[in-house]
CSV table of C-alpha atoms in Angstrom, one decimal:
chain,number,residue,atom,x,y,z
A,1,UNK,CA,-27.0,50.4,58.2
A,2,UNK,CA,-23.7,50.8,55.8
A,3,UNK,CA,-21.5,49.0,58.4
A,4,UNK,CA,-23.9,46.2,58.7
A,5,UNK,CA,-24.7,45.7,55.2
A,6,UNK,CA,-21.0,46.0,54.7
A,7,UNK,CA,-20.9,43.1,57.4
A,8,UNK,CA,-23.4,41.1,55.7
A,9,UNK,CA,-21.7,40.9,52.5
A,10,UNK,CA,-18.1,40.3,53.9
A,11,UNK,CA,-19.9,37.3,55.6
A,12,UNK,CA,-21.4,36.3,52.2
A,13,UNK,CA,-18.2,36.7,50.3
A,14,UNK,CA,-16.1,35.1,53.1
A,15,UNK,CA,-18.4,31.9,53.0
A,16,UNK,CA,-18.2,31.8,49.1
A,17,UNK,CA,-14.5,31.6,49.4
A,18,UNK,CA,-14.4,28.9,51.7
A,19,UNK,CA,-16.5,26.9,49.5
A,20,UNK,CA,-14.8,27.2,46.4
A,21,UNK,CA,-11.6,27.1,48.1
A,22,UNK,CA,-12.4,23.3,49.5
A,23,UNK,CA,-14.0,22.5,46.5
A,24,UNK,CA,-10.9,23.4,44.3
A,25,UNK,CA,-8.4,21.9,46.4
A,26,UNK,CA,-10.6,18.5,47.1
A,27,UNK,CA,-11.4,17.8,43.3
A,28,UNK,CA,-7.4,18.8,42.5
A,29,UNK,CA,-6.9,14.8,42.2
A,30,UNK,CA,-9.7,14.3,40.0
A,31,UNK,CA,-8.7,17.4,37.7
A,32,UNK,CA,-4.8,15.6,37.5
A,33,UNK,CA,-6.7,12.1,36.8
A,34,UNK,CA,-8.8,13.6,33.8
A,35,UNK,CA,-5.7,15.6,32.4
A,36,UNK,CA,-4.0,12.3,31.8
A,37,UNK,CA,-4.0,10.6,28.4
A,38,UNK,CA,-5.9,7.2,29.8
A,39,UNK,CA,-7.7,8.5,32.9
A,40,UNK,CA,-8.8,5.1,33.6
A,41,UNK,CA,-5.3,4.0,34.2
A,42,UNK,CA,-4.6,7.1,36.1
A,43,UNK,CA,-7.5,5.8,38.4
A,44,UNK,CA,-5.8,2.1,38.4
A,45,UNK,CA,-2.6,3.9,39.8
A,46,UNK,CA,-4.3,6.0,42.6
A,47,UNK,CA,-6.2,2.8,43.5
A,48,UNK,CA,-4.2,0.5,43.8
A,49,UNK,CA,-1.1,2.9,45.3
A,50,UNK,CA,1.3,2.0,42.1
A,51,UNK,CA,4.4,3.4,41.7
A,52,UNK,CA,6.2,4.8,38.2
A,53,UNK,CA,7.8,1.7,37.3
A,54,UNK,CA,4.7,-0.8,38.3
A,55,UNK,CA,2.3,1.9,36.4
A,56,UNK,CA,4.6,1.9,33.4
A,57,UNK,CA,4.7,-2.0,33.4
A,58,UNK,CA,0.8,-2.1,33.8
A,59,UNK,CA,0.2,0.6,30.9
A,60,UNK,CA,2.6,-1.9,28.3
A,61,UNK,CA,0.4,-4.8,29.5
A,62,UNK,CA,-3.0,-2.9,29.0
A,63,UNK,CA,-1.9,-1.6,25.7
A,64,UNK,CA,-0.5,-4.8,24.2
A,65,UNK,CA,-4.0,-6.8,25.8
A,66,UNK,CA,-6.4,-4.2,23.5
A,67,UNK,CA,-5.7,-5.1,20.3
A,68,UNK,CA,-5.8,-8.8,21.2
A,69,UNK,CA,-9.0,-8.0,22.7
A,70,UNK,CA,-10.1,-6.2,19.8
A,71,UNK,CA,-9.2,-8.9,17.4
A,72,UNK,CA,-11.2,-11.4,19.1
A,73,UNK,CA,-14.3,-9.1,19.5
A,74,UNK,CA,-13.9,-8.9,15.5
A,75,UNK,CA,-14.0,-12.6,14.9
A,76,UNK,CA,-17.3,-12.4,17.5
A,77,UNK,CA,-18.9,-10.0,15.4
A,78,UNK,CA,-18.0,-12.0,12.0
A,79,UNK,CA,-19.4,-15.1,13.5
A,80,UNK,CA,-22.3,-13.1,14.8
A,81,UNK,CA,-23.0,-11.8,11.1
A,82,UNK,CA,-22.8,-15.2,9.8
A,83,UNK,CA,-25.4,-16.7,12.2
A,84,UNK,CA,-27.8,-14.0,11.5
A,85,UNK,CA,-27.3,-15.1,7.5
A,86,UNK,CA,-27.8,-18.7,8.3
A,87,UNK,CA,-30.4,-18.1,10.4
A,88,UNK,CA,-32.2,-15.7,7.7
A,89,UNK,CA,-31.3,-18.4,5.1
A,90,UNK,CA,-32.7,-21.8,6.9
A,91,UNK,CA,-35.6,-22.1,8.7
A,92,UNK,CA,-34.7,-24.6,11.1
A,93,UNK,CA,-31.3,-25.0,13.4
A,94,UNK,CA,-28.9,-27.0,10.9
A,95,UNK,CA,-25.7,-28.6,11.5
A,96,UNK,CA,-23.9,-25.6,10.3
A,97,UNK,CA,-25.9,-23.3,12.3
A,98,UNK,CA,-24.8,-25.8,15.8
A,99,UNK,CA,-21.1,-26.1,14.6
A,100,UNK,CA,-21.3,-22.0,14.5
A,101,UNK,CA,-22.8,-21.6,17.8
A,102,UNK,CA,-20.2,-24.0,19.2
A,103,UNK,CA,-17.4,-22.2,17.6
A,104,UNK,CA,-18.9,-18.8,18.8
A,105,UNK,CA,-19.4,-20.1,22.4
A,106,UNK,CA,-15.4,-21.3,21.8
A,107,UNK,CA,-14.4,-17.7,20.7
A,108,UNK,CA,-16.1,-16.7,24.0
A,109,UNK,CA,-14.3,-18.8,26.4
A,110,UNK,CA,-11.4,-18.2,24.9
A,111,UNK,CA,-12.0,-14.4,25.0
A,112,UNK,CA,-12.4,-15.0,28.9
A,113,UNK,CA,-9.5,-17.1,29.3
A,114,UNK,CA,-7.4,-14.3,28.0
A,115,UNK,CA,-9.0,-11.6,30.0
A,116,UNK,CA,-7.8,-13.8,33.2
A,117,UNK,CA,-4.7,-14.0,32.0
A,118,UNK,CA,-4.4,-10.4,31.6
A,119,UNK,CA,-5.6,-10.0,35.2
A,120,UNK,CA,-3.3,-12.5,36.5
A,121,UNK,CA,-0.2,-10.8,35.0
A,122,UNK,CA,-1.6,-7.0,35.5
A,123,UNK,CA,-2.0,-8.4,39.4
A,124,UNK,CA,1.8,-9.8,39.5
A,125,UNK,CA,3.1,-6.2,38.0
A,126,UNK,CA,1.5,-4.9,41.3
A,127,UNK,CA,2.7,-5.1,44.9
A,128,UNK,CA,1.6,-8.4,46.7
A,129,UNK,CA,-1.0,-7.2,48.8
A,130,UNK,CA,-2.2,-4.7,46.1
A,131,UNK,CA,-2.6,-7.5,43.5
A,132,UNK,CA,-4.7,-9.8,45.5
A,133,UNK,CA,-6.9,-7.0,46.0
A,134,UNK,CA,-7.1,-6.0,42.0
A,135,UNK,CA,-7.7,-9.6,41.1
A,136,UNK,CA,-10.3,-10.3,43.9
A,137,UNK,CA,-12.6,-6.9,42.3
A,138,UNK,CA,-11.4,-7.3,39.0
A,139,UNK,CA,-12.7,-10.6,38.9
A,140,UNK,CA,-15.9,-9.9,40.4
A,141,UNK,CA,-16.7,-7.1,38.2
A,142,UNK,CA,-15.6,-9.3,35.1
A,143,UNK,CA,-15.5,-12.9,34.8
A,144,UNK,CA,-17.9,-13.8,38.1
A,145,UNK,CA,-20.6,-11.3,37.7
A,146,UNK,CA,-23.9,-12.4,37.4
A,147,UNK,CA,-24.8,-12.0,33.7
A,148,UNK,CA,-28.7,-11.2,32.9
A,149,UNK,CA,-29.2,-14.9,31.6
A,150,UNK,CA,-28.2,-16.7,35.0
A,151,UNK,CA,-29.8,-13.9,37.4
A,152,UNK,CA,-33.0,-14.6,35.5
A,153,UNK,CA,-33.3,-18.0,37.2
A,154,UNK,CA,-32.1,-16.7,40.6
A,155,UNK,CA,-33.3,-18.2,44.0
A,156,UNK,CA,-35.6,-14.7,44.4
A,157,UNK,CA,-36.7,-14.8,40.6
A,158,UNK,CA,-37.3,-17.4,38.8
A,159,UNK,CA,-37.7,-20.4,41.7
A,160,UNK,CA,-40.7,-18.3,43.3
A,161,UNK,CA,-42.6,-17.1,40.3
A,162,UNK,CA,-42.7,-21.0,39.3
A,163,UNK,CA,-43.7,-21.6,42.8
A,164,UNK,CA,-46.5,-19.3,42.9
A,165,UNK,CA,-47.7,-20.0,39.4
A,166,UNK,CA,-47.2,-23.9,38.7
A,167,UNK,CA,-49.6,-24.3,35.8
A,168,UNK,CA,-49.2,-21.2,33.8
B,1,UNK,CA,-69.6,59.3,93.9
B,2,UNK,CA,-69.5,55.6,95.1
B,3,UNK,CA,-70.2,52.3,93.6
B,4,UNK,CA,-73.4,51.7,95.5
B,5,UNK,CA,-74.3,55.3,94.1
B,6,UNK,CA,-73.3,54.6,90.6
B,7,UNK,CA,-75.3,51.2,90.1
B,8,UNK,CA,-78.6,53.2,91.7
B,9,UNK,CA,-78.3,56.2,89.1
B,10,UNK,CA,-77.7,53.5,86.3
B,11,UNK,CA,-81.2,51.5,87.0
B,12,UNK,CA,-83.2,53.1,84.8
B,13,UNK,CA,-80.6,53.1,82.0
B,14,UNK,CA,-79.9,49.3,82.5
B,15,UNK,CA,-83.8,48.8,82.3
B,16,UNK,CA,-84.3,50.7,79.1
B,17,UNK,CA,-81.2,48.9,77.8
B,18,UNK,CA,-83.1,45.4,78.5
B,19,UNK,CA,-86.2,46.5,77.0
B,20,UNK,CA,-84.3,47.2,73.7
B,21,UNK,CA,-84.6,44.6,71.1
B,22,UNK,CA,-82.5,45.2,67.9
B,23,UNK,CA,-84.4,44.0,64.9
B,24,UNK,CA,-82.3,45.4,61.8
B,25,UNK,CA,-80.9,42.6,60.2
B,26,UNK,CA,-76.8,42.4,59.9
B,27,UNK,CA,-75.0,43.9,56.7
B,28,UNK,CA,-74.7,41.3,53.8
B,29,UNK,CA,-71.6,39.1,54.0
B,30,UNK,CA,-71.4,40.3,57.7
B,31,UNK,CA,-69.6,37.0,58.4
B,32,UNK,CA,-67.1,37.1,55.6
B,33,UNK,CA,-66.2,40.4,56.2
B,34,UNK,CA,-65.4,39.6,59.9
B,35,UNK,CA,-63.1,36.6,58.8
B,36,UNK,CA,-61.4,38.7,56.1
B,37,UNK,CA,-60.5,41.5,59.0
B,38,UNK,CA,-59.2,38.7,61.2
B,39,UNK,CA,-57.3,37.1,58.5
B,40,UNK,CA,-55.7,40.7,57.7
B,41,UNK,CA,-55.1,41.0,61.6
B,42,UNK,CA,-53.0,38.1,61.5
B,43,UNK,CA,-50.6,38.7,58.3
B,44,UNK,CA,-49.4,41.6,60.0
B,45,UNK,CA,-46.7,39.9,61.8
B,46,UNK,CA,-45.3,38.6,58.9
B,47,UNK,CA,-45.3,41.9,57.0
B,48,UNK,CA,-43.3,43.0,59.7
B,49,UNK,CA,-40.3,40.4,58.9
B,50,UNK,CA,-38.2,42.6,56.7
B,51,UNK,CA,-38.0,45.3,58.9
B,52,UNK,CA,-36.8,43.3,61.4
B,53,UNK,CA,-33.9,41.9,59.3
B,54,UNK,CA,-33.2,45.2,58.5
B,55,UNK,CA,-32.9,46.1,62.3
B,56,UNK,CA,-31.0,43.1,62.7
B,57,UNK,CA,-28.4,44.3,60.2
B,58,UNK,CA,-28.3,48.1,61.3
B,59,UNK,CA,-28.1,47.2,65.0
B,60,UNK,CA,-27.1,43.8,65.9
B,61,UNK,CA,-24.6,43.0,63.1
B,62,UNK,CA,-22.1,46.0,63.8
B,63,UNK,CA,-21.9,44.5,67.1
B,64,UNK,CA,-18.1,43.0,67.0
B,65,UNK,CA,-19.3,39.9,68.8
B,66,UNK,CA,-22.2,39.2,66.6
B,67,UNK,CA,-20.2,40.1,63.4
B,68,UNK,CA,-17.1,37.8,64.5
B,69,UNK,CA,-20.0,34.7,65.2
B,70,UNK,CA,-21.8,35.9,61.6
B,71,UNK,CA,-18.6,35.4,60.0
B,72,UNK,CA,-16.9,32.3,61.5
B,73,UNK,CA,-20.3,30.4,60.9
B,74,UNK,CA,-20.3,31.9,57.1
B,75,UNK,CA,-17.3,30.5,56.8
B,76,UNK,CA,-17.5,27.0,58.6
B,77,UNK,CA,-20.7,26.6,56.3
B,78,UNK,CA,-19.1,27.3,53.2
B,79,UNK,CA,-16.1,25.3,54.1
B,80,UNK,CA,-18.2,22.3,55.2
B,81,UNK,CA,-20.4,22.5,52.2
B,82,UNK,CA,-17.1,22.7,49.7
B,83,UNK,CA,-15.5,19.8,51.2
B,84,UNK,CA,-18.5,17.8,51.1
B,85,UNK,CA,-19.2,19.1,47.6
B,86,UNK,CA,-16.0,17.8,46.1
B,87,UNK,CA,-16.2,14.5,48.3
B,88,UNK,CA,-19.0,13.6,45.9
B,89,UNK,CA,-17.6,14.5,43.3
B,90,UNK,CA,-14.6,12.7,43.7
B,91,UNK,CA,-16.6,9.6,44.7
B,92,UNK,CA,-18.7,9.7,41.3
B,93,UNK,CA,-15.4,10.2,39.6
B,94,UNK,CA,-13.6,7.0,40.9
B,95,UNK,CA,-16.8,5.0,40.1
B,96,UNK,CA,-16.8,6.5,36.6
B,97,UNK,CA,-13.3,5.8,36.0
B,98,UNK,CA,-13.5,2.0,37.4
B,99,UNK,CA,-16.2,1.6,35.1
B,100,UNK,CA,-14.3,2.9,32.3
B,101,UNK,CA,-11.4,0.4,33.1
B,102,UNK,CA,-13.7,-2.6,33.4
B,103,UNK,CA,-15.4,-1.6,29.9
B,104,UNK,CA,-11.7,-0.9,28.5
B,105,UNK,CA,-11.0,-4.7,29.5
B,106,UNK,CA,-14.2,-6.5,29.8
B,107,UNK,CA,-16.1,-6.4,26.2
B,108,UNK,CA,-19.1,-8.1,27.8
B,109,UNK,CA,-19.3,-4.9,30.0
B,110,UNK,CA,-18.2,-2.5,27.2
B,111,UNK,CA,-21.8,-1.2,26.5
B,112,UNK,CA,-23.3,-1.4,30.1
B,113,UNK,CA,-24.3,1.7,31.7
B,114,UNK,CA,-23.0,2.9,35.3
B,115,UNK,CA,-24.5,0.2,37.3
């Protein structure tokens, strides 16, 4: 019994050690990324196989872009507040409200254009093949991504609903 | 005594047995008690599981061939489970970080959850 018990325990310890060892080594790259000051950029470096020089340039572009992005967000937030005040004051859509809506749409469009410029710059800082891959991926995730407003009227949703219930 | 002779000698007994009529009633809950006894008898093999495991540890495990196979199986199982779990964690982290990157550059995705 003593020998059998010892072998039983040894087997369990061996299995546990195998599990922990492979888990530890398998997640070492994750731990390294999470220790980086900007883990999302560390992920970008790994995902697009960037060397140190390319990574430094992209980090610089990223850090340069963020304050501009924050400024545009501040302007849009300001416009939203103004719109809220105007809507609360006037019961109807006045010309001032219309102008503000156009202004806000312009700011948003500028925001998207600047975002695309940034993506282009980042992709140019990468090796050609990776740059193309980055651009395709990031555009799909951002500006080309279907927003709830558009997807609400896609072929499988809105039209079918209208065909099924035409006189509602 | 051969079989024919035995049959002949049993004849009066057979006659008496054929005439015997049981008129006493069955004890109360007789059927239920029978089923309980059957259930008890069926449970016995389960109860013997633990001694079987103990016997396996005592007798089979100390054999070198069996011990080697047992340890190798547990090691392979541990390694496979560790690699699989690490892969799942790595994939999830990559997905989270890619979303964080997108959220950092796209204000329209900044408040979106994991999708």
